PDB file of C-alpha atoms in Angstrom:
ATOM      1  CA  MET A   1       0.000   0.000   0.000  1.00 74.00           C
ATOM      2  CA  LYS A   2       1.210   3.526  -0.759  1.00 80.00           C
ATOM      3  CA  LEU A   3      -0.126   6.480   1.169  1.00 79.00           C
ATOM      4  CA  THR A   4       0.760  10.157   0.956  1.00 84.00           C
ATOM      5  CA  ILE A   5       0.207  11.958   4.234  1.00 79.00           C
ATOM      6  CA  HIS A   6      -0.027  15.744   4.292  1.00 80.00           C
ATOM      7  CA  LYS A   7       0.342  17.128   7.791  1.00 75.00           C
ATOM      8  CA  GLN A   8       0.369  20.770   8.840  1.00 79.00           C
ATOM      9  CA  LEU A   9       2.731  21.289  11.790  1.00 71.00           C
ATOM     10  CA  GLY A  10       2.518  24.917  12.768  1.00 74.00           C
ATOM     11  CA  ASP A  11       3.981  26.956   9.931  1.00 81.00           C
ATOM     12  CA  THR A  12       5.480  23.858   8.331  1.00 80.00           C
ATOM     13  CA  ALA A  13       3.716  21.364   6.103  1.00 82.00           C
ATOM     14  CA  ILE A  14       5.085  17.870   5.742  1.00 80.00           C
ATOM     15  CA  ASP A  15       4.215  15.529   2.898  1.00 84.00           C
ATOM     16  CA  THR A  16       5.213  11.973   3.630  1.00 79.00           C
ATOM     17  CA  ASP A  17       4.970   9.040   1.257  1.00 84.00           C
ATOM     18  CA  VAL A  18       4.588   5.766   3.083  1.00 81.00           C
ATOM     19  CA  GLU A  19       4.798   2.397   1.424  1.00 85.00           C
ATOM     20  CA  GLY A  20       3.884  -0.559   3.520  1.00 84.00           C
ATOM     21  CA  SER A  21       1.066  -2.027   5.488  1.00 86.00           C
ATOM     22  CA  ILE A  22      -1.838  -0.107   6.935  1.00 84.00           C
ATOM     23  CA  ASP A  23      -0.166  -0.467  10.333  1.00 88.00           C
ATOM     24  CA  ASP A  24       2.974   1.210   8.952  1.00 83.00           C
ATOM     25  CA  CYS A  25       0.870   4.092   7.645  1.00 81.00           C
ATOM     26  CA  LEU A  26      -0.929   4.450  10.970  1.00 85.00           C
ATOM     27  CA  LYS A  27       2.410   4.498  12.820  1.00 86.00           C
ATOM     28  CA  VAL A  28       3.583   7.386  10.634  1.00 81.00           C
ATOM     29  CA  ILE A  29       0.341   9.282  11.268  1.00 82.00           C
ATOM     30  CA  ASP A  30       0.689   8.695  15.024  1.00 90.00           C
ATOM     31  CA  HIS A  31       4.296   9.878  14.897  1.00 87.00           C
ATOM     32  CA  LEU A  32       3.319  13.089  13.082  1.00 81.00           C
ATOM     33  CA  ASP A  33       0.514  13.677  15.593  1.00 87.00           C
ATOM     34  CA  ALA A  34       3.030  13.264  18.425  1.00 92.00           C
ATOM     35  CA  ILE A  35       5.321  15.822  16.778  1.00 88.00           C
ATOM     36  CA  LYS A  36       2.415  18.256  16.499  1.00 85.00           C
ATOM     37  CA  ASP A  37       1.511  17.724  20.166  1.00 92.00           C
ATOM     38  CA  ASN A  38       5.130  18.301  21.212  1.00 93.00           C
ATOM     39  CA  MET A  39       5.279  21.509  19.169  1.00 89.00           C
ATOM     40  CA  GLN A  40       2.099  22.765  20.847  1.00 91.00           C
ATOM     41  CA  LYS A  41       3.488  21.915  24.284  1.00 96.00           C
ATOM     42  CA  ALA A  42       6.737  23.714  23.443  1.00 95.00           C
ATOM     43  CA  ASP A  43       4.758  26.794  22.387  1.00 93.00           C
ATOM     44  CA  GLU A  44       2.814  26.723  25.654  1.00 96.00           C
ATOM     45  CA  VAL A  45       6.000  26.416  27.720  1.00 96.00           C
ATOM     46  CA  SER A  46       7.653  29.194  25.731  1.00 95.00           C
ATOM     47  CA  SER A  47       4.668  31.455  26.337  1.00 96.00           C
ATOM     48  CA  LYS A  48       4.741  30.733  30.081  1.00 96.00           C
ATOM     49  CA  ILE A  49       8.477  31.453  30.231  1.00 97.00           C
ATOM     50  CA  LYS A  50       8.002  34.766  28.404  1.00 96.00           C
ATOM     51  CA  ASP A  51       5.203  35.737  30.795  1.00 96.00           C
ATOM     52  CA  GLU A  52       7.317  34.914  33.846  1.00 96.00           C
ATOM     53  CA  MET A  53      10.336  36.757  32.462  1.00 96.00           C
ATOM     54  CA  ASN A  54       8.208  39.847  31.805  1.00 96.00           C
ATOM     55  CA  GLN A  55       6.823  39.640  35.320  1.00 96.00           C
ATOM     56  CA  TYR A  56      10.329  39.443  36.828  1.00 95.00           C
ATOM     57  CA  LEU A  57      11.584  42.277  34.636  1.00 96.00           C
ATOM     58  CA  TRP A  58       8.718  44.520  35.732  1.00 96.00           C
ATOM     59  CA  GLN A  59       9.323  43.594  39.377  1.00 96.00           C
ATOM     60  CA  ASP A  60      13.025  44.436  39.024  1.00 95.00           C
ATOM     61  CA  ARG A  61      12.198  47.689  37.255  1.00 95.00           C
ATOM     62  CA  ASN A  62       9.797  48.672  40.040  1.00 96.00           C
ATOM     63  CA  ASP A  63      12.336  47.700  42.726  1.00 95.00           C
ATOM     64  CA  ILE A  64      15.008  49.847  41.063  1.00 94.00           C
ATOM     65  CA  GLN A  65      12.590  52.743  40.707  1.00 94.00           C
ATOM     66  CA  ARG A  66      11.616  52.522  44.407  1.00 95.00           C
ATOM     67  CA  GLU A  67      15.278  52.364  45.465  1.00 93.00           C
ATOM     68  CA  PHE A  68      16.091  55.327  43.257  1.00 90.00           C
ATOM     69  CA  GLN A  69      13.206  57.336  44.761  1.00 91.00           C
ATOM     70  CA  ARG A  70      14.223  56.296  48.294  1.00 93.00           C
ATOM     71  CA  ASN A  71      17.742  57.622  47.671  1.00 90.00           C
ATOM     72  CA  ILE A  72      16.343  60.896  46.355  1.00 88.00           C
ATOM     73  CA  ASP A  73      13.973  61.240  49.317  1.00 90.00           C
ATOM     74  CA  SER A  74      16.729  60.512  51.846  1.00 92.00           C
ATOM     75  CA  GLY A  75      19.092  63.033  50.271  1.00 87.00           C
ATOM     76  CA  LYS A  76      21.642  60.416  49.247  1.00 85.00           C
ATOM     77  CA  LEU A  77      21.019  61.325  45.640  1.00 79.00           C
ATOM     78  CA  THR A  78      20.376  64.750  44.235  1.00 78.00           C
ATOM     79  CA  ILE A  79      19.414  65.605  40.712  1.00 76.00           C
ATOM     80  CA  ASN A  80      20.290  68.992  39.294  1.00 77.00           C
ATOM     81  CA  TRP A  81      18.233  70.013  36.297  1.00 71.00           C
TER      82      TRP A  81
END
């Protein structure tokens, strides 16, 4: 049996020609589905990492801003305009 499988994996399309039994064809389909699932999981993890990094960056920015203002208020730092 010959089967051509067209699978869309994100921005990439894969055309795979499989020659063999129906079981062989089903194994290829399952493998491509697993790749798609892994790509989706990687996208989810990447999104979570970006969100956490942004959160930490904003926290650091706010901490620096508070420290800067504290130094101005205490007279340790003066700004001449």
